[in-house]
Amino acid sequence: TTTTTTTTTIASGQKAPRDPETGELIWKRREVHAGRALTVSTVEWSVADKAATASSVLEQYLWDKETEIDRFRERVPLANLVSQSRASPYETRDWTQGILDRFAVTQKLVMIPECKRQDVGTLLYPRYDARALAKKLVEQYPTLPALSVNCDAVLFGGCLEDVTRVRESISSSSSSSS
């Protein structure tokens, strides 16, 4: 018997490794404890060494996202995040209900436009302004059930502040038109 290994070509041309039996993608977790300790005066911290090499673009992306999430957790612990979300002046919106309502009326696929600076490896807006883009989309399509704001910094060049900017832009444009 012969065993064949199925691979998937990723954008960079690297092959993503797959399990020969199940065909599922394989990636290894990044080394959490890989690093060296640095001390300056009374402050000590760890600096990660780039010892491990990702086997595919997907694996590298996952490692980058893990690192980003770890940094967010260090900056804002879960208890603080929960209290900040409860104290937020913004209302929680059920965006799924708007989509379901639109589909019930039209019986057609409901499109949700997305605000993002770039697609993977391709700059879409050199002078990206999430606020202006959202305002333009709402003016062009006044009955949008939802608007997506991609705040992923690693692949799409966004940030969490884009969500706030878009929300304020849409709120101000809807209040000025009524």
CSV table of N, CA and C in Angstrom, one decimal:
chain,number,residue,atom,x,y,z
A,1,THR,N,0.8,-1.2,0.0
A,1,THR,CA,0.0,0.0,0.0
A,1,THR,C,0.9,1.2,0.0
A,2,THR,N,0.4,2.3,-0.6
A,2,THR,CA,1.1,3.5,-0.6
A,2,THR,C,0.3,4.6,0.1
A,3,THR,N,1.0,5.5,0.8
A,3,THR,CA,0.3,6.6,1.5
A,3,THR,C,0.6,7.8,0.8
A,4,THR,N,-0.5,8.6,0.5
A,4,THR,CA,-0.3,9.9,-0.2
A,4,THR,C,-0.6,11.0,0.8
A,5,THR,N,0.2,12.0,0.8
A,5,THR,CA,0.0,13.2,1.7
A,5,THR,C,-0.7,14.3,0.9
A,6,THR,N,-1.9,14.7,1.4
A,6,THR,CA,-2.6,15.8,0.7
A,6,THR,C,-2.1,17.1,1.3
A,7,THR,N,-1.8,18.1,0.4
A,7,THR,CA,-1.4,19.4,0.9
A,7,THR,C,-2.2,20.4,0.3
A,8,THR,N,-2.3,21.6,0.9
A,8,THR,CA,-3.0,22.7,0.4
A,8,THR,C,-2.0,23.8,0.1
A,9,THR,N,-2.1,24.4,-1.0
A,9,THR,CA,-1.1,25.5,-1.3
A,9,THR,C,-1.7,26.8,-0.7
A,10,ILE,N,-0.9,27.5,0.0
A,10,ILE,CA,-1.2,28.8,0.6
A,10,ILE,C,-0.7,29.9,-0.3
A,11,ALA,N,-1.2,31.1,0.0
A,11,ALA,CA,-0.8,32.3,-0.9
A,11,ALA,C,0.6,32.4,-1.2
A,12,SER,N,1.5,32.1,-0.2
A,12,SER,CA,2.9,32.3,-0.4
A,12,SER,C,3.5,31.1,-1.2
A,13,GLY,N,2.8,30.1,-1.5
A,13,GLY,CA,3.3,28.9,-2.3
A,13,GLY,C,3.7,27.8,-1.4
A,14,GLN,N,3.8,28.1,0.0
A,14,GLN,CA,4.2,27.0,0.9
A,14,GLN,C,3.0,26.0,1.0
A,15,LYS,N,3.3,24.7,1.2
A,15,LYS,CA,2.3,23.7,1.4
A,15,LYS,C,2.0,23.6,2.9
A,16,ALA,N,0.7,23.6,3.2
A,16,ALA,CA,0.2,23.4,4.5
A,16,ALA,C,0.2,21.9,4.8
A,17,PRO,N,0.9,21.4,5.8
A,17,PRO,CA,0.9,20.0,6.1
A,17,PRO,C,-0.5,19.5,6.5
A,18,ARG,N,-0.8,18.3,6.1
A,18,ARG,CA,-2.1,17.7,6.4
A,18,ARG,C,-1.8,16.3,7.0
A,19,ASP,N,-2.7,15.8,7.8
A,19,ASP,CA,-2.7,14.5,8.4
A,19,ASP,C,-3.0,13.5,7.3
A,20,PRO,N,-2.1,12.5,7.0
A,20,PRO,CA,-2.3,11.6,5.9
A,20,PRO,C,-3.6,10.7,6.1
A,21,GLU,N,-4.0,10.5,7.3
A,21,GLU,CA,-5.2,9.6,7.5
A,21,GLU,C,-6.5,10.4,7.4
A,22,THR,N,-6.5,11.6,8.1
A,22,THR,CA,-7.8,12.3,8.2
A,22,THR,C,-7.8,13.5,7.1
A,23,GLY,N,-6.7,13.9,6.6
A,23,GLY,CA,-6.7,15.0,5.7
A,23,GLY,C,-6.8,16.4,6.4
A,24,GLU,N,-6.8,16.4,7.7
A,24,GLU,CA,-7.0,17.7,8.4
A,24,GLU,C,-5.6,18.4,8.4
A,25,LEU,N,-5.7,19.8,8.4
A,25,LEU,CA,-4.5,20.6,8.5
A,25,LEU,C,-3.8,20.3,9.9
A,26,ILE,N,-2.5,20.4,9.8
A,26,ILE,CA,-1.7,20.2,11.0
A,26,ILE,C,-0.9,21.5,11.3
A,27,TRP,N,-1.0,21.9,12.5
A,27,TRP,CA,-0.1,23.0,12.9
A,27,TRP,C,0.3,22.8,14.3
A,28,LYS,N,1.5,23.2,14.6
A,28,LYS,CA,2.0,23.1,16.0
A,28,LYS,C,1.8,24.4,16.7
A,29,ARG,N,1.6,24.3,18.0
A,29,ARG,CA,1.4,25.4,18.9
A,29,ARG,C,2.8,26.1,19.0
A,30,ARG,N,2.8,27.4,19.1
A,30,ARG,CA,4.1,28.1,19.3
A,30,ARG,C,4.6,27.8,20.7
A,31,GLU,N,5.9,27.9,20.8
A,31,GLU,CA,6.5,27.7,22.1
A,31,GLU,C,6.2,28.9,23.0
A,32,VAL,N,5.5,28.7,24.1
A,32,VAL,CA,5.1,29.8,24.9
A,32,VAL,C,6.3,30.2,25.8
A,33,HIS,N,7.1,29.2,26.2
A,33,HIS,CA,8.2,29.5,27.2
A,33,HIS,C,9.5,29.8,26.5
A,34,ALA,N,9.5,29.9,25.1
A,34,ALA,CA,10.8,30.1,24.4
A,34,ALA,C,11.1,31.6,24.5
A,35,GLY,N,12.2,31.9,25.1
A,35,GLY,CA,12.6,33.3,25.3
A,35,GLY,C,13.7,33.5,26.2
A,36,ARG,N,14.2,34.7,26.3
A,36,ARG,CA,15.3,34.9,27.2
A,36,ARG,C,14.9,36.1,28.2
A,37,ALA,N,15.4,36.0,29.4
A,37,ALA,CA,15.0,37.0,30.4
A,37,ALA,C,16.0,38.2,30.3
A,38,LEU,N,15.4,39.4,30.3
A,38,LEU,CA,16.2,40.6,30.3
A,38,LEU,C,15.9,41.3,31.6
A,39,THR,N,17.0,41.9,32.2
A,39,THR,CA,16.8,42.7,33.4
A,39,THR,C,17.5,44.1,33.2
A,40,VAL,N,16.7,45.1,33.5
A,40,VAL,CA,17.2,46.5,33.6
A,40,VAL,C,16.8,47.1,34.9
A,41,SER,N,17.8,47.4,35.7
A,41,SER,CA,17.5,48.0,37.0
A,41,SER,C,16.7,46.9,37.8
A,42,THR,N,15.5,47.3,38.2
A,42,THR,CA,14.7,46.3,39.0
A,42,THR,C,13.6,45.6,38.2
A,43,VAL,N,13.6,45.9,36.9
A,43,VAL,CA,12.5,45.4,36.0
A,43,VAL,C,13.1,44.2,35.2
A,44,GLU,N,12.3,43.1,35.3
A,44,GLU,CA,12.7,41.9,34.5
A,44,GLU,C,11.6,41.5,33.6
A,45,TRP,N,11.9,41.2,32.4
A,45,TRP,CA,10.9,40.7,31.5
A,45,TRP,C,11.5,39.7,30.5
A,46,SER,N,10.6,39.0,29.8
A,46,SER,CA,11.1,38.0,28.8
A,46,SER,C,10.9,38.5,27.4
A,47,VAL,N,11.9,38.2,26.6
A,47,VAL,CA,11.8,38.5,25.2
A,47,VAL,C,11.8,37.2,24.4
A,48,ALA,N,10.8,37.1,23.5
A,48,ALA,CA,10.6,35.9,22.8
A,48,ALA,C,11.8,35.7,21.8
A,49,ASP,N,12.3,34.5,21.7
A,49,ASP,CA,13.2,34.2,20.6
A,49,ASP,C,12.5,33.6,19.4
A,50,LYS,N,12.9,33.9,18.2
A,50,LYS,CA,12.2,33.4,17.0
A,50,LYS,C,12.9,32.1,16.7
A,51,ALA,N,12.8,31.1,17.6
A,51,ALA,CA,13.5,29.8,17.4
A,51,ALA,C,12.6,29.0,16.4
A,52,ALA,N,11.3,29.0,16.7
A,52,ALA,CA,10.4,28.1,15.9
A,52,ALA,C,10.1,28.8,14.6
A,53,THR,N,9.9,28.0,13.5
A,53,THR,CA,9.6,28.4,12.2
A,53,THR,C,8.2,27.8,11.8
A,54,ALA,N,7.3,28.6,11.4
A,54,ALA,CA,6.0,28.1,11.0
A,54,ALA,C,6.1,27.2,9.8
A,55,SER,N,5.3,26.2,9.7
A,55,SER,CA,5.3,25.3,8.5
A,55,SER,C,4.4,25.8,7.4
A,56,SER,N,3.6,26.8,7.7
A,56,SER,CA,2.7,27.3,6.6
A,56,SER,C,2.3,28.7,7.0
A,57,VAL,N,1.7,29.4,6.1
A,57,VAL,CA,1.2,30.8,6.3
A,57,VAL,C,0.1,30.7,7.3
A,58,LEU,N,-0.7,29.7,7.3
A,58,LEU,CA,-1.8,29.6,8.2
A,58,LEU,C,-1.3,29.4,9.6
A,59,GLU,N,-0.3,28.6,9.8
A,59,GLU,CA,0.3,28.4,11.1
A,59,GLU,C,0.9,29.7,11.6
A,60,GLN,N,1.6,30.5,10.8
A,60,GLN,CA,2.2,31.7,11.2
A,60,GLN,C,1.1,32.7,11.6
A,61,TYR,N,0.0,32.7,10.8
A,61,TYR,CA,-1.1,33.6,11.2
A,61,TYR,C,-1.7,33.2,12.6
A,62,LEU,N,-1.9,32.0,12.8
A,62,LEU,CA,-2.4,31.5,14.1
A,62,LEU,C,-1.4,31.9,15.3
A,63,TRP,N,-0.1,31.8,15.0
A,63,TRP,CA,0.9,32.2,16.0
A,63,TRP,C,0.8,33.7,16.3
A,64,ASP,N,0.6,34.5,15.2
A,64,ASP,CA,0.5,35.9,15.3
A,64,ASP,C,-0.7,36.3,16.1
A,65,LYS,N,-1.8,35.7,15.8
A,65,LYS,CA,-3.1,35.9,16.6
A,65,LYS,C,-3.0,35.6,18.0
A,66,GLU,N,-2.3,34.4,18.3
A,66,GLU,CA,-2.1,34.0,19.7
A,66,GLU,C,-1.3,35.1,20.5
A,67,THR,N,-0.3,35.6,19.8
A,67,THR,CA,0.6,36.6,20.4
A,67,THR,C,-0.2,37.9,20.7
A,68,GLU,N,-1.0,38.3,19.7
A,68,GLU,CA,-1.9,39.5,19.8
A,68,GLU,C,-2.9,39.4,21.0
A,69,ILE,N,-3.5,38.2,21.1
A,69,ILE,CA,-4.5,38.0,22.1
A,69,ILE,C,-3.8,38.0,23.5
A,70,ASP,N,-2.6,37.4,23.6
A,70,ASP,CA,-1.9,37.4,24.8
A,70,ASP,C,-1.6,38.8,25.3
A,71,ARG,N,-1.2,39.6,24.3
A,71,ARG,CA,-0.9,41.0,24.6
A,71,ARG,C,-2.1,41.8,25.1
A,72,PHE,N,-3.3,41.5,24.5
A,72,PHE,CA,-4.5,42.1,24.9
A,72,PHE,C,-4.9,41.7,26.3
A,73,ARG,N,-4.7,40.4,26.6
A,73,ARG,CA,-4.9,39.9,28.0
A,73,ARG,C,-4.1,40.5,29.0
A,74,GLU,N,-2.8,40.8,28.6
A,74,GLU,CA,-1.9,41.5,29.6
A,74,GLU,C,-2.4,42.9,29.8
A,75,ARG,N,-2.8,43.6,28.8
A,75,ARG,CA,-3.2,45.0,28.9
A,75,ARG,C,-4.5,45.1,29.7
A,76,VAL,N,-5.5,44.2,29.4
A,76,VAL,CA,-6.8,44.3,30.0
A,76,VAL,C,-7.2,42.9,30.4
A,77,PRO,N,-7.1,42.7,31.7
A,77,PRO,CA,-7.5,41.4,32.3
A,77,PRO,C,-9.0,41.2,32.1
A,78,LEU,N,-9.5,39.9,32.1
A,78,LEU,CA,-10.9,39.6,31.8
A,78,LEU,C,-11.8,40.3,32.7
A,79,ALA,N,-11.5,40.4,34.0
A,79,ALA,CA,-12.4,41.1,35.0
A,79,ALA,C,-12.6,42.6,34.6
A,80,ASN,N,-11.5,43.2,34.1
A,80,ASN,CA,-11.6,44.6,33.7
A,80,ASN,C,-12.4,44.7,32.4
A,81,LEU,N,-12.2,43.8,31.5
A,81,LEU,CA,-12.9,43.8,30.2
A,81,LEU,C,-14.4,43.7,30.4
A,82,VAL,N,-14.8,42.8,31.3
A,82,VAL,CA,-16.3,42.6,31.6
A,82,VAL,C,-16.9,43.8,32.2
A,83,SER,N,-16.2,44.5,33.2
A,83,SER,CA,-16.7,45.7,33.8
A,83,SER,C,-16.8,46.8,32.8
A,84,GLN,N,-15.8,46.9,31.9
A,84,GLN,CA,-15.8,47.9,30.8
A,84,GLN,C,-16.9,47.7,29.9
A,85,SER,N,-17.2,46.5,29.5
A,85,SER,CA,-18.3,46.2,28.6
A,85,SER,C,-19.7,46.6,29.2
A,86,ARG,N,-19.8,46.3,30.5
A,86,ARG,CA,-21.0,46.6,31.2
A,86,ARG,C,-21.2,48.1,31.4
A,87,ALA,N,-20.1,48.9,31.5
A,87,ALA,CA,-20.2,50.3,31.7
A,87,ALA,C,-20.2,51.0,30.3
A,88,SER,N,-20.2,50.3,29.2
A,88,SER,CA,-20.1,51.0,27.9
A,88,SER,C,-21.4,51.7,27.6
A,89,PRO,N,-21.3,52.9,27.1
A,89,PRO,CA,-22.5,53.7,26.8
A,89,PRO,C,-23.3,53.2,25.5
A,90,TYR,N,-22.7,52.3,24.8
A,90,TYR,CA,-23.3,51.8,23.6
A,90,TYR,C,-24.3,50.6,23.9
A,91,GLU,N,-25.4,50.6,23.2
A,91,GLU,CA,-26.3,49.6,23.4
A,91,GLU,C,-25.9,48.3,22.6
A,92,THR,N,-26.3,47.2,23.0
A,92,THR,CA,-26.0,46.0,22.3
A,92,THR,C,-27.0,45.8,21.2
A,93,ARG,N,-26.6,45.5,20.0
A,93,ARG,CA,-27.6,45.4,18.9
A,93,ARG,C,-27.6,43.9,18.5
A,94,ASP,N,-28.8,43.4,18.2
A,94,ASP,CA,-29.0,42.1,17.6
A,94,ASP,C,-28.9,42.2,16.1
A,95,TRP,N,-27.7,42.1,15.6
A,95,TRP,CA,-27.5,42.2,14.1
A,95,TRP,C,-28.0,41.1,13.4
A,96,THR,N,-28.1,39.9,14.0
A,96,THR,CA,-28.7,38.7,13.3
A,96,THR,C,-30.1,38.9,13.0
A,97,GLN,N,-30.9,39.5,13.9
A,97,GLN,CA,-32.3,39.7,13.7
A,97,GLN,C,-32.6,40.6,12.5
A,98,GLY,N,-31.7,41.6,12.3
A,98,GLY,CA,-31.9,42.5,11.1
A,98,GLY,C,-31.7,41.7,9.8
A,99,ILE,N,-30.7,40.8,9.8
A,99,ILE,CA,-30.5,40.0,8.6
A,99,ILE,C,-31.6,39.1,8.3
A,100,LEU,N,-32.1,38.4,9.4
A,100,LEU,CA,-33.2,37.5,9.3
A,100,LEU,C,-34.5,38.2,8.8
A,101,ASP,N,-34.7,39.4,9.3
A,101,ASP,CA,-35.9,40.2,8.9
A,101,ASP,C,-35.8,40.6,7.4
A,102,ARG,N,-34.6,41.0,7.0
A,102,ARG,CA,-34.4,41.4,5.6
A,102,ARG,C,-34.7,40.1,4.7
A,103,PHE,N,-34.1,39.0,5.1
A,103,PHE,CA,-34.3,37.8,4.3
A,103,PHE,C,-35.8,37.4,4.2
A,104,ALA,N,-36.5,37.5,5.3
A,104,ALA,CA,-37.9,37.2,5.3
A,104,ALA,C,-38.7,38.0,4.3
A,105,VAL,N,-38.3,39.3,4.1
A,105,VAL,CA,-39.0,40.2,3.2
A,105,VAL,C,-38.6,39.9,1.8
A,106,THR,N,-37.3,39.8,1.5
A,106,THR,CA,-36.8,39.7,0.1
A,106,THR,C,-36.7,38.3,-0.4
A,107,GLN,N,-36.5,37.3,0.5
A,107,GLN,CA,-36.2,35.9,0.1
A,107,GLN,C,-35.0,35.8,-0.8
A,108,LYS,N,-34.0,36.7,-0.6
A,108,LYS,CA,-32.8,36.7,-1.3
A,108,LYS,C,-31.6,36.8,-0.3
A,109,LEU,N,-30.4,36.4,-0.8
A,109,LEU,CA,-29.2,36.5,-0.1
A,109,LEU,C,-29.0,37.9,0.4
A,110,VAL,N,-28.7,38.0,1.7
A,110,VAL,CA,-28.5,39.3,2.3
A,110,VAL,C,-27.0,39.6,2.4
A,111,MET,N,-26.6,40.7,1.7
A,111,MET,CA,-25.1,41.1,1.7
A,111,MET,C,-24.8,42.0,2.8
A,112,ILE,N,-23.7,41.8,3.5
A,112,ILE,CA,-23.3,42.7,4.5
A,112,ILE,C,-21.9,43.3,4.1
A,113,PRO,N,-21.9,44.6,3.8
A,113,PRO,CA,-20.6,45.3,3.4
A,113,PRO,C,-19.6,45.3,4.6
A,114,GLU,N,-18.4,45.3,4.2
A,114,GLU,CA,-17.3,45.3,5.3
A,114,GLU,C,-16.4,46.4,5.1
A,115,CYS,N,-16.0,47.1,6.2
A,115,CYS,CA,-15.0,48.1,6.2
A,115,CYS,C,-13.7,47.5,6.6
A,116,LYS,N,-12.7,47.6,5.7
A,116,LYS,CA,-11.4,47.1,6.0
A,116,LYS,C,-10.4,47.8,5.2
A,117,ARG,N,-9.2,48.0,5.7
A,117,ARG,CA,-8.1,48.7,5.1
A,117,ARG,C,-7.5,47.9,3.9
A,118,GLN,N,-7.3,46.6,4.2
A,118,GLN,CA,-6.6,45.8,3.2
A,118,GLN,C,-7.2,44.4,3.2
A,119,ASP,N,-7.1,43.7,2.1
A,119,ASP,CA,-7.3,42.2,2.1
A,119,ASP,C,-6.0,41.6,2.3
A,120,VAL,N,-5.9,40.3,2.5
A,120,VAL,CA,-4.7,39.6,2.7
A,120,VAL,C,-3.7,39.9,1.6
A,121,GLY,N,-2.7,40.7,2.0
A,121,GLY,CA,-1.6,41.1,1.1
A,121,GLY,C,-1.9,42.1,0.0
A,122,THR,N,-3.1,42.7,0.0
A,122,THR,CA,-3.5,43.7,-1.0
A,122,THR,C,-4.1,44.9,-0.3
A,123,LEU,N,-3.5,46.0,-0.5
A,123,LEU,CA,-4.0,47.3,0.1
A,123,LEU,C,-5.2,47.7,-0.7
A,124,LEU,N,-6.4,47.9,-0.1
A,124,LEU,CA,-7.6,48.3,-0.7
A,124,LEU,C,-7.8,49.8,-0.7
A,125,TYR,N,-7.4,50.4,0.4
A,125,TYR,CA,-7.6,51.9,0.6
A,125,TYR,C,-6.3,52.5,1.1
A,126,PRO,N,-5.5,53.2,0.3
A,126,PRO,CA,-4.3,53.8,0.8
A,126,PRO,C,-4.5,54.8,1.9
A,127,ARG,N,-5.6,55.5,1.8
A,127,ARG,CA,-6.0,56.6,2.7
A,127,ARG,C,-7.3,56.1,3.4
A,128,TYR,N,-7.2,55.0,4.1
A,128,TYR,CA,-8.4,54.4,4.7
A,128,TYR,C,-8.9,55.2,5.8
A,129,ASP,N,-10.2,55.5,5.8
A,129,ASP,CA,-10.9,56.2,6.8
A,129,ASP,C,-12.2,55.5,7.1
A,130,ALA,N,-12.2,54.7,8.1
A,130,ALA,CA,-13.4,53.8,8.4
A,130,ALA,C,-14.7,54.6,8.6
A,131,ARG,N,-14.5,55.8,9.2
A,131,ARG,CA,-15.7,56.6,9.5
A,131,ARG,C,-16.3,57.1,8.1
A,132,ALA,N,-15.5,57.6,7.2
A,132,ALA,CA,-16.0,58.0,5.9
A,132,ALA,C,-16.5,56.9,5.1
A,133,LEU,N,-15.9,55.8,5.1
A,133,LEU,CA,-16.3,54.6,4.3
A,133,LEU,C,-17.7,54.1,4.8
A,134,ALA,N,-17.9,54.1,6.1
A,134,ALA,CA,-19.2,53.6,6.7
A,134,ALA,C,-20.3,54.6,6.3
A,135,LYS,N,-20.0,55.9,6.4
A,135,LYS,CA,-21.0,56.9,6.1
A,135,LYS,C,-21.4,56.8,4.7
A,136,LYS,N,-20.4,56.6,3.8
A,136,LYS,CA,-20.7,56.4,2.3
A,136,LYS,C,-21.6,55.2,2.1
A,137,LEU,N,-21.3,54.1,2.8
A,137,LEU,CA,-22.1,52.8,2.6
A,137,LEU,C,-23.5,53.0,3.1
A,138,VAL,N,-23.7,53.7,4.2
A,138,VAL,CA,-25.0,53.9,4.8
A,138,VAL,C,-25.8,54.8,3.9
A,139,GLU,N,-25.1,55.9,3.3
A,139,GLU,CA,-25.8,56.8,2.4
A,139,GLU,C,-26.2,56.0,1.1
A,140,GLN,N,-25.3,55.2,0.6
A,140,GLN,CA,-25.6,54.5,-0.6
A,140,GLN,C,-26.6,53.4,-0.5
A,141,TYR,N,-26.6,52.7,0.7
A,141,TYR,CA,-27.6,51.6,1.0
A,141,TYR,C,-28.2,51.9,2.3
A,142,PRO,N,-29.3,52.8,2.3
A,142,PRO,CA,-29.8,53.2,3.6
A,142,PRO,C,-30.6,52.1,4.4
A,143,THR,N,-30.9,51.0,3.8
A,143,THR,CA,-31.6,50.0,4.5
A,143,THR,C,-30.7,48.8,4.9
A,144,LEU,N,-29.4,49.0,5.1
A,144,LEU,CA,-28.5,48.0,5.5
A,144,LEU,C,-28.9,47.3,6.8
A,145,PRO,N,-29.0,46.0,6.9
A,145,PRO,CA,-29.3,45.4,8.1
A,145,PRO,C,-28.1,45.3,9.1
A,146,ALA,N,-26.9,45.4,8.5
A,146,ALA,CA,-25.7,45.3,9.4
A,146,ALA,C,-24.5,45.9,8.5
A,147,LEU,N,-23.4,46.2,9.2
A,147,LEU,CA,-22.2,46.7,8.6
A,147,LEU,C,-21.1,46.0,9.4
A,148,SER,N,-20.2,45.3,8.7
A,148,SER,CA,-19.1,44.7,9.3
A,148,SER,C,-17.9,45.6,9.3
A,149,VAL,N,-17.2,45.6,10.4
A,149,VAL,CA,-15.9,46.4,10.6
A,149,VAL,C,-14.8,45.4,11.0
A,150,ASN,N,-13.9,45.2,10.1
A,150,ASN,CA,-12.8,44.3,10.3
A,150,ASN,C,-11.7,45.0,11.1
A,151,CYS,N,-11.5,44.6,12.3
A,151,CYS,CA,-10.5,45.2,13.2
A,151,CYS,C,-9.3,44.4,13.4
A,152,ASP,N,-9.1,43.4,12.6
A,152,ASP,CA,-7.9,42.5,12.6
A,152,ASP,C,-6.7,43.3,12.1
A,153,ALA,N,-5.7,43.5,13.0
A,153,ALA,CA,-4.5,44.2,12.6
A,153,ALA,C,-3.5,43.4,11.8
A,154,VAL,N,-3.5,42.1,12.0
A,154,VAL,CA,-2.5,41.3,11.4
A,154,VAL,C,-2.7,41.1,9.9
A,155,LEU,N,-3.8,40.8,9.5
A,155,LEU,CA,-4.1,40.6,8.0
A,155,LEU,C,-4.8,41.7,7.3
A,156,PHE,N,-5.6,42.4,8.1
A,156,PHE,CA,-6.5,43.4,7.4
A,156,PHE,C,-6.2,44.8,7.8
A,157,GLY,N,-5.2,45.1,8.6
A,157,GLY,CA,-4.8,46.5,8.9
A,157,GLY,C,-5.8,47.3,9.7
A,158,GLY,N,-6.7,46.6,10.4
A,158,GLY,CA,-7.7,47.4,11.2
A,158,GLY,C,-7.3,47.6,12.6
A,159,CYS,N,-8.1,48.2,13.4
A,159,CYS,CA,-7.9,48.3,14.8
A,159,CYS,C,-9.2,48.5,15.5
A,160,LEU,N,-9.3,48.3,16.8
A,160,LEU,CA,-10.5,48.3,17.6
A,160,LEU,C,-11.2,49.7,17.5
A,161,GLU,N,-10.3,50.7,17.4
A,161,GLU,CA,-10.9,52.1,17.3
A,161,GLU,C,-11.8,52.3,16.1
A,162,ASP,N,-11.5,51.5,15.0
A,162,ASP,CA,-12.4,51.6,13.8
A,162,ASP,C,-13.8,51.3,14.1
A,163,VAL,N,-14.1,50.4,15.1
A,163,VAL,CA,-15.4,50.0,15.4
A,163,VAL,C,-16.1,51.2,16.0
A,164,THR,N,-15.4,51.9,17.0
A,164,THR,CA,-16.0,53.1,17.6
A,164,THR,C,-16.2,54.2,16.6
A,165,ARG,N,-15.2,54.4,15.7
A,165,ARG,CA,-15.4,55.5,14.7
A,165,ARG,C,-16.6,55.2,13.8
A,166,VAL,N,-16.7,54.0,13.4
A,166,VAL,CA,-17.9,53.7,12.5
A,166,VAL,C,-19.2,53.8,13.2
A,167,ARG,N,-19.3,53.4,14.4
A,167,ARG,CA,-20.5,53.5,15.2
A,167,ARG,C,-20.9,55.0,15.4
A,168,GLU,N,-19.9,55.8,15.7
A,168,GLU,CA,-20.2,57.2,15.9
A,168,GLU,C,-20.6,57.9,14.6
A,169,SER,N,-19.9,57.5,13.5
A,169,SER,CA,-20.2,58.0,12.2
A,169,SER,C,-21.7,57.7,11.8
A,170,ILE,N,-22.0,56.4,12.0
A,170,ILE,CA,-23.4,56.0,11.6
A,170,ILE,C,-24.4,56.7,12.5
A,171,SER,N,-24.1,56.8,13.8
A,171,SER,CA,-25.1,57.4,14.7
A,171,SER,C,-25.3,58.9,14.3
A,172,SER,N,-24.2,59.6,14.0
A,172,SER,CA,-24.3,61.0,13.7
A,172,SER,C,-25.0,61.2,12.3
A,173,SER,N,-24.8,60.3,11.4
A,173,SER,CA,-25.4,60.5,10.0
A,173,SER,C,-26.9,60.2,10.1
A,174,SER,N,-27.3,59.2,11.0
A,174,SER,CA,-28.7,58.8,11.1
A,174,SER,C,-29.4,59.9,11.9
A,175,SER,N,-28.8,60.5,12.9
A,175,SER,CA,-29.5,61.6,13.6
A,175,SER,C,-29.6,62.9,12.9
A,176,SER,N,-28.6,63.2,12.0
A,176,SER,CA,-28.7,64.4,11.2
A,176,SER,C,-29.7,64.3,10.0
A,177,SER,N,-30.0,63.0,9.6
A,177,SER,CA,-30.9,62.9,8.5
A,177,SER,C,-32.4,62.8,8.9
A,178,SER,N,-32.6,62.6,10.2
A,178,SER,CA,-34.0,62.5,10.7
A,178,SER,C,-34.5,63.8,11.2
